[in-house]
GROMACS .gro file of C-alpha atoms in nm:
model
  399
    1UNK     CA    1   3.839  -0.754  -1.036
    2UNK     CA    2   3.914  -0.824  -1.400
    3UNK     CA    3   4.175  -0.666  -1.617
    4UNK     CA    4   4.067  -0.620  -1.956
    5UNK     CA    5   4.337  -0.426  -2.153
    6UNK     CA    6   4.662  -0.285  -2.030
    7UNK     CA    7   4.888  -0.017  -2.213
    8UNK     CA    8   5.233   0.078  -2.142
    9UNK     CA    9   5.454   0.355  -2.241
   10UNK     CA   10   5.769   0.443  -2.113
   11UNK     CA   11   5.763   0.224  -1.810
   12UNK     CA   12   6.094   0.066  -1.663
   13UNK     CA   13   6.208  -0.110  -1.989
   14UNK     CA   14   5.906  -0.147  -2.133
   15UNK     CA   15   5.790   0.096  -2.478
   16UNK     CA   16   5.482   0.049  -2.648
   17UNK     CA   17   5.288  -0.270  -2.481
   18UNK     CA   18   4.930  -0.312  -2.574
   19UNK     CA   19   4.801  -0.581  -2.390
   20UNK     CA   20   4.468  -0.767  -2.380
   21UNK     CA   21   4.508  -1.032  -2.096
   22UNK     CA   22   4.276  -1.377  -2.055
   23UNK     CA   23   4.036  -1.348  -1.789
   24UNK     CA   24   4.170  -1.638  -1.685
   25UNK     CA   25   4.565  -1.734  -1.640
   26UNK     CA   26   4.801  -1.525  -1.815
   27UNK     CA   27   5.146  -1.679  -1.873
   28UNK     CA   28   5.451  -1.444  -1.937
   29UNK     CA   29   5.741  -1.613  -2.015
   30UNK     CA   30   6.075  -1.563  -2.138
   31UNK     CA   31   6.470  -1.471  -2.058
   32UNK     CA   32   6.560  -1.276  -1.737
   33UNK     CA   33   6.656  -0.917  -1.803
   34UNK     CA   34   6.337  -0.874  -2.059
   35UNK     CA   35   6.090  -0.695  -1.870
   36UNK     CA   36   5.837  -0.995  -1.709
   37UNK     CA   37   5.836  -0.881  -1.323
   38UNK     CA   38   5.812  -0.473  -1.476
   39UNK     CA   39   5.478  -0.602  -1.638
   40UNK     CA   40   5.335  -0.695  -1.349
   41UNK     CA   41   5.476  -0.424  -1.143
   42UNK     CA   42   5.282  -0.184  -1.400
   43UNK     CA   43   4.978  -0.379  -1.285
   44UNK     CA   44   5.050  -0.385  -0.906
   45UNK     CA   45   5.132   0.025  -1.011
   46UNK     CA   46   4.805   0.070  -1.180
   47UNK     CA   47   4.611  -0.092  -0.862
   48UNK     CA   48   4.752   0.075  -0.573
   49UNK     CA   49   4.964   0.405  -0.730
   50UNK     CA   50   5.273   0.242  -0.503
   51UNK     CA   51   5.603   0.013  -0.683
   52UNK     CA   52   5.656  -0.304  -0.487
   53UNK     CA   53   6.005  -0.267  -0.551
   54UNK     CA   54   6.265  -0.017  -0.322
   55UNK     CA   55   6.246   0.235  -0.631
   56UNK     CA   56   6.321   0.627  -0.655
   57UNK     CA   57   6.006   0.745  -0.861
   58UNK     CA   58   6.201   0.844  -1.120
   59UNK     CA   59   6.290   0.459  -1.139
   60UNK     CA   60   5.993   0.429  -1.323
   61UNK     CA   61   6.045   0.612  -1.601
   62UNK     CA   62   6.255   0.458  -1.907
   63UNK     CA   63   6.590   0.571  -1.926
   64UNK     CA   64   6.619   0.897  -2.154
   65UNK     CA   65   6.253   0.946  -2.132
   66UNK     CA   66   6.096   1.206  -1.906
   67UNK     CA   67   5.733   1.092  -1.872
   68UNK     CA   68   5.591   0.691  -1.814
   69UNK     CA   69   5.272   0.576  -1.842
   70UNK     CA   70   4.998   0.300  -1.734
   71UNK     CA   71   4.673   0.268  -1.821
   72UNK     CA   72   4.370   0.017  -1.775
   73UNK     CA   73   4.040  -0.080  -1.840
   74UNK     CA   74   3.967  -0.276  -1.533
   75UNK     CA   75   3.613  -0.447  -1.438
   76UNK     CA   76   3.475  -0.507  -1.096
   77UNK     CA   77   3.118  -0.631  -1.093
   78UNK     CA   78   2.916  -0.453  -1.380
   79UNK     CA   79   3.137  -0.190  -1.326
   80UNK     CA   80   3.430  -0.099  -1.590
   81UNK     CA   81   3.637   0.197  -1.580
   82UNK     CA   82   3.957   0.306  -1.694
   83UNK     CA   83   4.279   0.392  -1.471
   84UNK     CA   84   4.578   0.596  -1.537
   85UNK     CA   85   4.890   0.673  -1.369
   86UNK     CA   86   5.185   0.879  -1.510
   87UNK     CA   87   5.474   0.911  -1.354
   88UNK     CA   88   5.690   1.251  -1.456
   89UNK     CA   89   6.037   1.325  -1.431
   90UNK     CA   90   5.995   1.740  -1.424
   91UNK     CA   91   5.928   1.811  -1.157
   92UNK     CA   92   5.903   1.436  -1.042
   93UNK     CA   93   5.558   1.334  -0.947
   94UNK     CA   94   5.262   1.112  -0.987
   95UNK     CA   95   4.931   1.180  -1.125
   96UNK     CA   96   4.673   0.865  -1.076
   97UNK     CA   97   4.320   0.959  -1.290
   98UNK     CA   98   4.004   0.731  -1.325
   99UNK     CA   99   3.767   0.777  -1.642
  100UNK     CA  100   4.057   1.094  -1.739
  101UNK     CA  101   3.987   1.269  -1.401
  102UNK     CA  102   4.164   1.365  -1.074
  103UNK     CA  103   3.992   1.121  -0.849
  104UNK     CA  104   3.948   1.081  -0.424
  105UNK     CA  105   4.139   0.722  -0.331
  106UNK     CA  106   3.809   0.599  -0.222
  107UNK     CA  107   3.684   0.648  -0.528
  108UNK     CA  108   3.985   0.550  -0.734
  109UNK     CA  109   4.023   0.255  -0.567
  110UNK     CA  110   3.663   0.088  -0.518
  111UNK     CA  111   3.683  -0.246  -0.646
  112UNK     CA  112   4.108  -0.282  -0.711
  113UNK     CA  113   4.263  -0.548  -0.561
  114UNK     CA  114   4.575  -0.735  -0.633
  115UNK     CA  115   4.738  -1.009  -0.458
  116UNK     CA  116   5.166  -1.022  -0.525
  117UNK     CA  117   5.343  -1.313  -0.469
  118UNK     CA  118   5.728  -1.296  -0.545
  119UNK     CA  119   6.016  -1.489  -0.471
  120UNK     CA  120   6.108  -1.241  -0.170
  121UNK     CA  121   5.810  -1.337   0.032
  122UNK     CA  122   5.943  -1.675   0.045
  123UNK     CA  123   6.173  -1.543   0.249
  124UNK     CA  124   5.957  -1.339   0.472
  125UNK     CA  125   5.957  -1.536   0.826
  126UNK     CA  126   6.351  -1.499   0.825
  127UNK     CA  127   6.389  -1.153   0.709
  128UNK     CA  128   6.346  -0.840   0.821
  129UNK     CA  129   6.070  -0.675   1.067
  130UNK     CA  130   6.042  -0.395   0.764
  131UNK     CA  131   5.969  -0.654   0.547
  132UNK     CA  132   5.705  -0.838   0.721
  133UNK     CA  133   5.559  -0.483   0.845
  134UNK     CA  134   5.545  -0.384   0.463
  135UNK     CA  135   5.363  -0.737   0.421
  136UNK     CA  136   5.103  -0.680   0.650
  137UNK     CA  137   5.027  -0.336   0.548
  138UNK     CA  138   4.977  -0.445   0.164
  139UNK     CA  139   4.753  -0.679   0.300
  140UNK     CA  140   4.571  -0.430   0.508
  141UNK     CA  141   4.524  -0.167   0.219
  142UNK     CA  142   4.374  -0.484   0.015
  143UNK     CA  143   4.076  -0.501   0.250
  144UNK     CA  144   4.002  -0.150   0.320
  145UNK     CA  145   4.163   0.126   0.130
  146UNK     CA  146   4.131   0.390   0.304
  147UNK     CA  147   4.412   0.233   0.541
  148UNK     CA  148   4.654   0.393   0.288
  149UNK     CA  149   4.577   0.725   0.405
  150UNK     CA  150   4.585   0.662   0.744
  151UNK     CA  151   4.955   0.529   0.726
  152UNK     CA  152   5.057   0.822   0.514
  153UNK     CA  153   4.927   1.069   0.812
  154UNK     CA  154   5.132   0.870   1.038
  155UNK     CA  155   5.450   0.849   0.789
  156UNK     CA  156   5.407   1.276   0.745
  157UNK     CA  157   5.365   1.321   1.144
  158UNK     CA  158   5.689   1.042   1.172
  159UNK     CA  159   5.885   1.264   0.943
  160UNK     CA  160   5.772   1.598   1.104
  161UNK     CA  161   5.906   1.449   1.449
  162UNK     CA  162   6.214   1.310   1.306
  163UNK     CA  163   6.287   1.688   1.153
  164UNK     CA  164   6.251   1.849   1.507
  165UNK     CA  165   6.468   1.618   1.679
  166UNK     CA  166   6.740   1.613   1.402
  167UNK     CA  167   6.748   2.011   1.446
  168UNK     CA  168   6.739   1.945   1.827
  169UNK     CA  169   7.056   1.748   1.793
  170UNK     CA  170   7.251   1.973   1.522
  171UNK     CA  171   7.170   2.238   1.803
  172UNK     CA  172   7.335   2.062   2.057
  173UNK     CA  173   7.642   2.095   1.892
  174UNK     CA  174   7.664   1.731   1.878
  175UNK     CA  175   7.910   1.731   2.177
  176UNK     CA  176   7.883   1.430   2.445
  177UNK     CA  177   8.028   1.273   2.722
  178UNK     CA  178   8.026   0.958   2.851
  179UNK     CA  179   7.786   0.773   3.060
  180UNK     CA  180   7.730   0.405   3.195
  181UNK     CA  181   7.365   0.507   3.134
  182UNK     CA  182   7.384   0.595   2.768
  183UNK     CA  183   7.666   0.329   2.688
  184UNK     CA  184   7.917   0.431   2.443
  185UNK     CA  185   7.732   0.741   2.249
  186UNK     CA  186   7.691   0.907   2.630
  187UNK     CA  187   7.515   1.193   2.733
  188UNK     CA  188   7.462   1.502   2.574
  189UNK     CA  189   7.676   1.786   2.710
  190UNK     CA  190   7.441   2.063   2.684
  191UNK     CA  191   7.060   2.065   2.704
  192UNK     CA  192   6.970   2.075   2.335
  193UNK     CA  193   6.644   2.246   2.253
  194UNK     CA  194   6.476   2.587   2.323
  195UNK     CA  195   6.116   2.567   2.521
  196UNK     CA  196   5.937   2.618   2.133
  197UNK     CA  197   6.146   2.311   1.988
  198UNK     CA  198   5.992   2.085   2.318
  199UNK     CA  199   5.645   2.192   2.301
  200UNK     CA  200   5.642   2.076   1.959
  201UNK     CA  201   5.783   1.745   2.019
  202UNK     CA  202   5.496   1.716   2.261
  203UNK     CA  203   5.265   1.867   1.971
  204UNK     CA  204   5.415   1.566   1.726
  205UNK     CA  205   5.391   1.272   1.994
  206UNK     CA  206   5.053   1.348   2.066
  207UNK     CA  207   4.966   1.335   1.730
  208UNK     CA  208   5.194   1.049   1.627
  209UNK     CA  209   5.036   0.871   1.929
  210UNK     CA  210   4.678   0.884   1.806
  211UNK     CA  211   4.821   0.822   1.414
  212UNK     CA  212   4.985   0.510   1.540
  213UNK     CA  213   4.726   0.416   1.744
  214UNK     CA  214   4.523   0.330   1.421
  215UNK     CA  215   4.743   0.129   1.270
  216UNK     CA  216   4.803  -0.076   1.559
  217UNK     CA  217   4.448  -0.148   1.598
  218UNK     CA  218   4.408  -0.270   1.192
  219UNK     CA  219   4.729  -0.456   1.232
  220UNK     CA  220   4.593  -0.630   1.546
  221UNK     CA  221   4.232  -0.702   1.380
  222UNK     CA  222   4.373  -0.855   1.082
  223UNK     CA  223   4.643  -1.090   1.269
  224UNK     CA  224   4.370  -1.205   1.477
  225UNK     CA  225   4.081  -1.247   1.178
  226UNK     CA  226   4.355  -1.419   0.975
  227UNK     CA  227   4.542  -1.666   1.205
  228UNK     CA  228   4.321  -1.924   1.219
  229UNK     CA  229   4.301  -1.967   0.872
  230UNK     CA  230   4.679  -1.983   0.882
  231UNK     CA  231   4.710  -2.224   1.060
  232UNK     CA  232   4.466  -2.423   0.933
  233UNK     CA  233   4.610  -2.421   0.547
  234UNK     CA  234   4.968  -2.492   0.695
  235UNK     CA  235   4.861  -2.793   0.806
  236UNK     CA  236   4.699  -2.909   0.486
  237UNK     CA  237   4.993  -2.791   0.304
  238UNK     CA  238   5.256  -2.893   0.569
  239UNK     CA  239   5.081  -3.232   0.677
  240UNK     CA  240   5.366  -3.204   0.975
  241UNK     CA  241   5.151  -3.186   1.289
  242UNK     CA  242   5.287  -2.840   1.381
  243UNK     CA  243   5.107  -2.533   1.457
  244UNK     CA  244   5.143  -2.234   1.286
  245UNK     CA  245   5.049  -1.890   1.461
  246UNK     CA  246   5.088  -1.494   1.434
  247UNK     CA  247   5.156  -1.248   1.672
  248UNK     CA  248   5.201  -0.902   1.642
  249UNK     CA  249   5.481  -0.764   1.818
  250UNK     CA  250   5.467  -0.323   1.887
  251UNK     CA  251   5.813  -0.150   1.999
  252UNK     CA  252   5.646  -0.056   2.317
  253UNK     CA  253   5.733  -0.152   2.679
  254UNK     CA  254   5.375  -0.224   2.812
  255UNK     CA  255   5.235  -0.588   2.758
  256UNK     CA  256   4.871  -0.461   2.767
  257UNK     CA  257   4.947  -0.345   2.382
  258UNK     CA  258   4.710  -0.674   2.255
  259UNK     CA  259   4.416  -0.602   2.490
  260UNK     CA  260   4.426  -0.201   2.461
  261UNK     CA  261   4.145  -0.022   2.336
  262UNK     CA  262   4.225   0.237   2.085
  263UNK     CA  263   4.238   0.533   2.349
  264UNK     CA  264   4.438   0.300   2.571
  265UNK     CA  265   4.622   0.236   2.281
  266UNK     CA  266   4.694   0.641   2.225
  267UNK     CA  267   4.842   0.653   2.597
  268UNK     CA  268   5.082   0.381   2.578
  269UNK     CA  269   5.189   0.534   2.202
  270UNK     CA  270   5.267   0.861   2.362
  271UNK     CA  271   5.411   0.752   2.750
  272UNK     CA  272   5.628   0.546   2.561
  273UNK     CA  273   5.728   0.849   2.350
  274UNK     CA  274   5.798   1.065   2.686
  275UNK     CA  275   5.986   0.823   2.841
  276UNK     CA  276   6.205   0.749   2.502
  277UNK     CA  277   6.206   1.166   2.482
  278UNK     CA  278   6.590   1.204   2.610
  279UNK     CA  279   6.685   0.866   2.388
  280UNK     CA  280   6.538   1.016   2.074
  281UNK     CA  281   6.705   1.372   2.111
  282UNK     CA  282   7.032   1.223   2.147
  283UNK     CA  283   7.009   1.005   1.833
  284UNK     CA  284   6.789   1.208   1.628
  285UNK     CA  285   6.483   0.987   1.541
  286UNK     CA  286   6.223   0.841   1.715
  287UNK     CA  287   6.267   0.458   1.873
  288UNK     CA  288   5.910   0.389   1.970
  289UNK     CA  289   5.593   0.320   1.724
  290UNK     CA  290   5.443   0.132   1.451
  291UNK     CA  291   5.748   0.163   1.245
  292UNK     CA  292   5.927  -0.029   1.454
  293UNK     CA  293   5.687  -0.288   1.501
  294UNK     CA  294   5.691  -0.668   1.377
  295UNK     CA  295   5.460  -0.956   1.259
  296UNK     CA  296   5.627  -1.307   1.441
  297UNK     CA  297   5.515  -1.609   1.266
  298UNK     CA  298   5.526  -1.901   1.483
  299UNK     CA  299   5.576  -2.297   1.458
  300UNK     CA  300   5.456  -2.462   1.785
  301UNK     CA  301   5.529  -2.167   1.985
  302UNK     CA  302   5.849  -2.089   1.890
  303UNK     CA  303   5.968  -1.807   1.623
  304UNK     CA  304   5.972  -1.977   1.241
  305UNK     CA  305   6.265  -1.726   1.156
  306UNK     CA  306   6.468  -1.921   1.426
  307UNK     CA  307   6.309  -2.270   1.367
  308UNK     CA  308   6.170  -2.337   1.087
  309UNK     CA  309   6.345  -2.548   0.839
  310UNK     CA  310   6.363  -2.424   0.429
  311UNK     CA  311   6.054  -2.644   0.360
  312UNK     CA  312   5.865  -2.497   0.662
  313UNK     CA  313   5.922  -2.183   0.568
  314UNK     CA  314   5.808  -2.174   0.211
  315UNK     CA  315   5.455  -2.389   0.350
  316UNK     CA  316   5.437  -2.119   0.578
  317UNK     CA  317   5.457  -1.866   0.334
  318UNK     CA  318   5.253  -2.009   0.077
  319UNK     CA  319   4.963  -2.054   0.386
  320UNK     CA  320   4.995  -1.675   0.429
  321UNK     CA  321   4.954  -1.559   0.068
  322UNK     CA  322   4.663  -1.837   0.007
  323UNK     CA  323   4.471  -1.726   0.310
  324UNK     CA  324   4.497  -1.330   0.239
  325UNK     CA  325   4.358  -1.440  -0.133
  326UNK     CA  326   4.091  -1.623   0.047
  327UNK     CA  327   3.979  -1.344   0.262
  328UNK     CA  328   3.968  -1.069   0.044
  329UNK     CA  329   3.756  -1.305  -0.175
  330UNK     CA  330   3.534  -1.381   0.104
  331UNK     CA  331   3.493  -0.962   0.240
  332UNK     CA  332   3.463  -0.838  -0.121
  333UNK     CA  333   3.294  -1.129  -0.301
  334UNK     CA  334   3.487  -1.112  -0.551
  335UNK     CA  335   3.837  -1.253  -0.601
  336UNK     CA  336   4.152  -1.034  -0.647
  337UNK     CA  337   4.399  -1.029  -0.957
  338UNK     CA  338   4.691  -1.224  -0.869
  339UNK     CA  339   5.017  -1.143  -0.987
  340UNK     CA  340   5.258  -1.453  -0.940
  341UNK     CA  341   5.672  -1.336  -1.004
  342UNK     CA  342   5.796  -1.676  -1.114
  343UNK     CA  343   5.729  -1.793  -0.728
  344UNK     CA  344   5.702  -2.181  -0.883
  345UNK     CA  345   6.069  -2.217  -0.985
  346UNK     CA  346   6.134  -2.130  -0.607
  347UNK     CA  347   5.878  -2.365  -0.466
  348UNK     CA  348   5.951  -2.794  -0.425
  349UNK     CA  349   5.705  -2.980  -0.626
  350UNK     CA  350   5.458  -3.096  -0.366
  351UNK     CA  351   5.419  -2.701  -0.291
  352UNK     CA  352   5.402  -2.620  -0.615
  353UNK     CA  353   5.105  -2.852  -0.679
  354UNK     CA  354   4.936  -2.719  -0.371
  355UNK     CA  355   4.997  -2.386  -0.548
  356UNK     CA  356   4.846  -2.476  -0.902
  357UNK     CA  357   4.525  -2.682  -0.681
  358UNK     CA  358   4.421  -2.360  -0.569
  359UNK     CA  359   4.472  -2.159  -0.836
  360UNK     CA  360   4.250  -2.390  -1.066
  361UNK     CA  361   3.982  -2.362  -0.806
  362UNK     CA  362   4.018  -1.984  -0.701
  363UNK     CA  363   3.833  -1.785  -0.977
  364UNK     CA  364   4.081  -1.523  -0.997
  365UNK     CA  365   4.242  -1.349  -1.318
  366UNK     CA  366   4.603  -1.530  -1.271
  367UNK     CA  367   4.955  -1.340  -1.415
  368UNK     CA  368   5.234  -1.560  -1.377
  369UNK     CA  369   5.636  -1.520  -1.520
  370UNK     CA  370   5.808  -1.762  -1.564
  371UNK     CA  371   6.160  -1.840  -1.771
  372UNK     CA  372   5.954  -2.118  -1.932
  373UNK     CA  373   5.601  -2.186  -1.987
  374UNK     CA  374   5.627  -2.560  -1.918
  375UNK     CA  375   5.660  -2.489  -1.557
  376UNK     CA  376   5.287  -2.352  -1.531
  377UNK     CA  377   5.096  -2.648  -1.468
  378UNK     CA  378   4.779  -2.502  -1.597
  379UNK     CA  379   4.633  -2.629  -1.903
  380UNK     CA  380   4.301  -2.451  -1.909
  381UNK     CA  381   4.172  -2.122  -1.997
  382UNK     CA  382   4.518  -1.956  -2.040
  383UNK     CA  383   4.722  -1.722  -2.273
  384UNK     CA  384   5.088  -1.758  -2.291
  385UNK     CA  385   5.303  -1.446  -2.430
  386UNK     CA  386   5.603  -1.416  -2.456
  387UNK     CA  387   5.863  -1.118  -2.335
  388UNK     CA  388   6.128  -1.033  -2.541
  389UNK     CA  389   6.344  -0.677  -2.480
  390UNK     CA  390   6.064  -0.475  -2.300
  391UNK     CA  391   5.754  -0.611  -2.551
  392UNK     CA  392   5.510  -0.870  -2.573
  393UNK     CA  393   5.502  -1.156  -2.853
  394UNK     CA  394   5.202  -1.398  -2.893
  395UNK     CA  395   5.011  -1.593  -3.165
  396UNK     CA  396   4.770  -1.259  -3.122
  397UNK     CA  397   5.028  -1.024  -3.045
  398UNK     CA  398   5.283  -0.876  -3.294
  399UNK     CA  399   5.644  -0.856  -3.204
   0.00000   0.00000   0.00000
């Protein structure tokens, strides 16, 4: 995939950026607060119609303006086309167009694939399970799109469930007492639901059983296709004799959960969701399922986010994002546009010139920020421009 021209309008802090980028490495430098990680955002937009940032759509839009905008030529193979998405304030909503039509994700998205690496994965093997859940799914979508769909059906079916239970509970009066069984928020005083509220909890685990049953199965597939690869670049980059793994960890009581096949898969989904029934009326949400699920990355068998020292961490990061570059290179034959969020400053420098090694021998179109362009130790077929209050400076580009 190759970018060839980018245009902004209205988007985050940025106005008016025209922007023709190297097919190469792409430096953007300059102060923090000017707009560097919202450029690449407008790419990582552009590419897969989602922010990676914990944004309310209308986020997106410049203050005082009601309508942003993104567009793209973008080349993959022979093949260019131009992408558009606008984001609008009233009503809020997004419209994503290819060539100036409506178009099917499949469609939109043959060819489109990004990479992001920003200083918050470094500290992905200590965070959160969301975190390394919304990992794995990025890196999911990146090898077959139509994975995007599949974990909005489960998200709508989630929040359909959710909305039954929560009106199950309100119902209930929200009156308890206590019980050694339920701990301290006890047992609900009065049965909660009518017969027509439990048949359609059954109606929504069955569904959310065979929903979640998908993802499990592309979450498992890609761990396993992955992890040797993993560990195998940890230990060039690490050079510590330790063994890195992944595991993928479901909410679910049953152990069988790595073996299943997808129909045994289904049943454990929804026995689990019977037996967690009675838990999930009192509180109001469902416990069990995908969402709930978490990605461990190990060092010699133990858990990193427990272990692993600063240094290990960051190798074992970096052996992650090189090896999901690597395979999406590999399935699509042809390497993804990389979008770097001034990761170097956050990286030692024997990382860092692991880092720069690969890029220089990974054919990719590179867009790094950076607070300086001196810390980009890439000398070769690269454009350095510089951001200054939401636009773009260069010898080529006006201010």
């Amino acid at each position: 995939m190759l970018v060839r021209s980018l245009h902004t309008s209205d988007f985050r802090n940025l106005h008016e950026v025209a922007y023709k980028p190297h097919p190469r490495v792409n430096v953007i430098f300059g102060d923090n607060g000017q707009g560097k990680t919202n450029l690449l955002e407008s790419i990582f937009l552009l590419a897969t119609q989602r922010s990676f940032r914990r944004s309310r759509l209308d986020d997106l839009v410049r203050f005082g303006c009601e309508k942003a905008e993104v567009v793209a030529s973008i080349c993959h193979g022979e093949v260019e086309r131009r992408l558009a998405v606008q984001i609008l304030t009233k009503p809020s909503r997004k419209v994503a167009l290819c060539d100036g039509k409506s178009a099917r994700n499949s469609d939109y998205f043959q060819g489109v694939h990004v990479v992001l690496f920003a200083p918050e994965d470094l500290l992905l093997p200590k965070g959160s399970p969301e975190e390394r859940r919304r990992f794995l799914d990025r890196a999911i979508w990146n090898t077959c799109p139509g994975y995007l769909d599949e974990v909005r059906t489960y998200e709508q079916v989630l929040k359909s469930r959710n909305a039954v239970l929560k009106s199950m509970l309100a119902a209930s009066g929200l009156r308890r007492r206590p019980s050694p069984g339920f701990g301290v928020e006890g047992e609900l005083a009065t049965e909660p639901s009518s017969d027509d509220s439990e048949s359609l909890l059954s109606v929504y685990s069955e569904q959310l059983a065979m929903a979640g049953a998908r993802l499990i199965d592309r979450r498992r597939y890609y761990l396993r296709t992955i992890a040797p690869q993993v560990e195998a670049t940890f230990d060039r980059i690490s050079r510590s004799g330790l063994r890195a793994s992944l595991e993928y960890r479901p909410k679910v009581s049953s152990r069988d959960v790595e073996v299943a096949s997808h129909s045994e898969l289904q049943s454990i989904l929804f026995d689990q969701l019977e037996r967690d029934r009675k838990r999930d009326r009192i509180r109001g949400f469902t416990h069990s399922g995908p969402h709930g699920d978490d990605m461990v990355i190990g060092l010699d068998g133990r858990d990193a986010s427990l272990h692993a020292s600063q240094g290990q961490v960051r190798a074992l990061v970096l052996a992650l994002k090189i090896t999901e570059i690597q395979h999406l290179f590999c399935l699509h034959g042809d390497p993804p546009v990389l979008l770097l969020d001034d990761v170097s400053s956050e990286l030692d420098a024997q990382r860092n010139g692991y880092l720069f090694d690969f890029l220089r021998a990974m054919p990719s179109q590179v867009f790094i920020t950076t607070t300086s362009p001196e810390h980009v130790k890439l000398d070769h077929d690269r454009l350095d421009v510089r951001m200054d209050r939401g636009g773009l400076c260069s010898d080529e580009l006006a201010c």
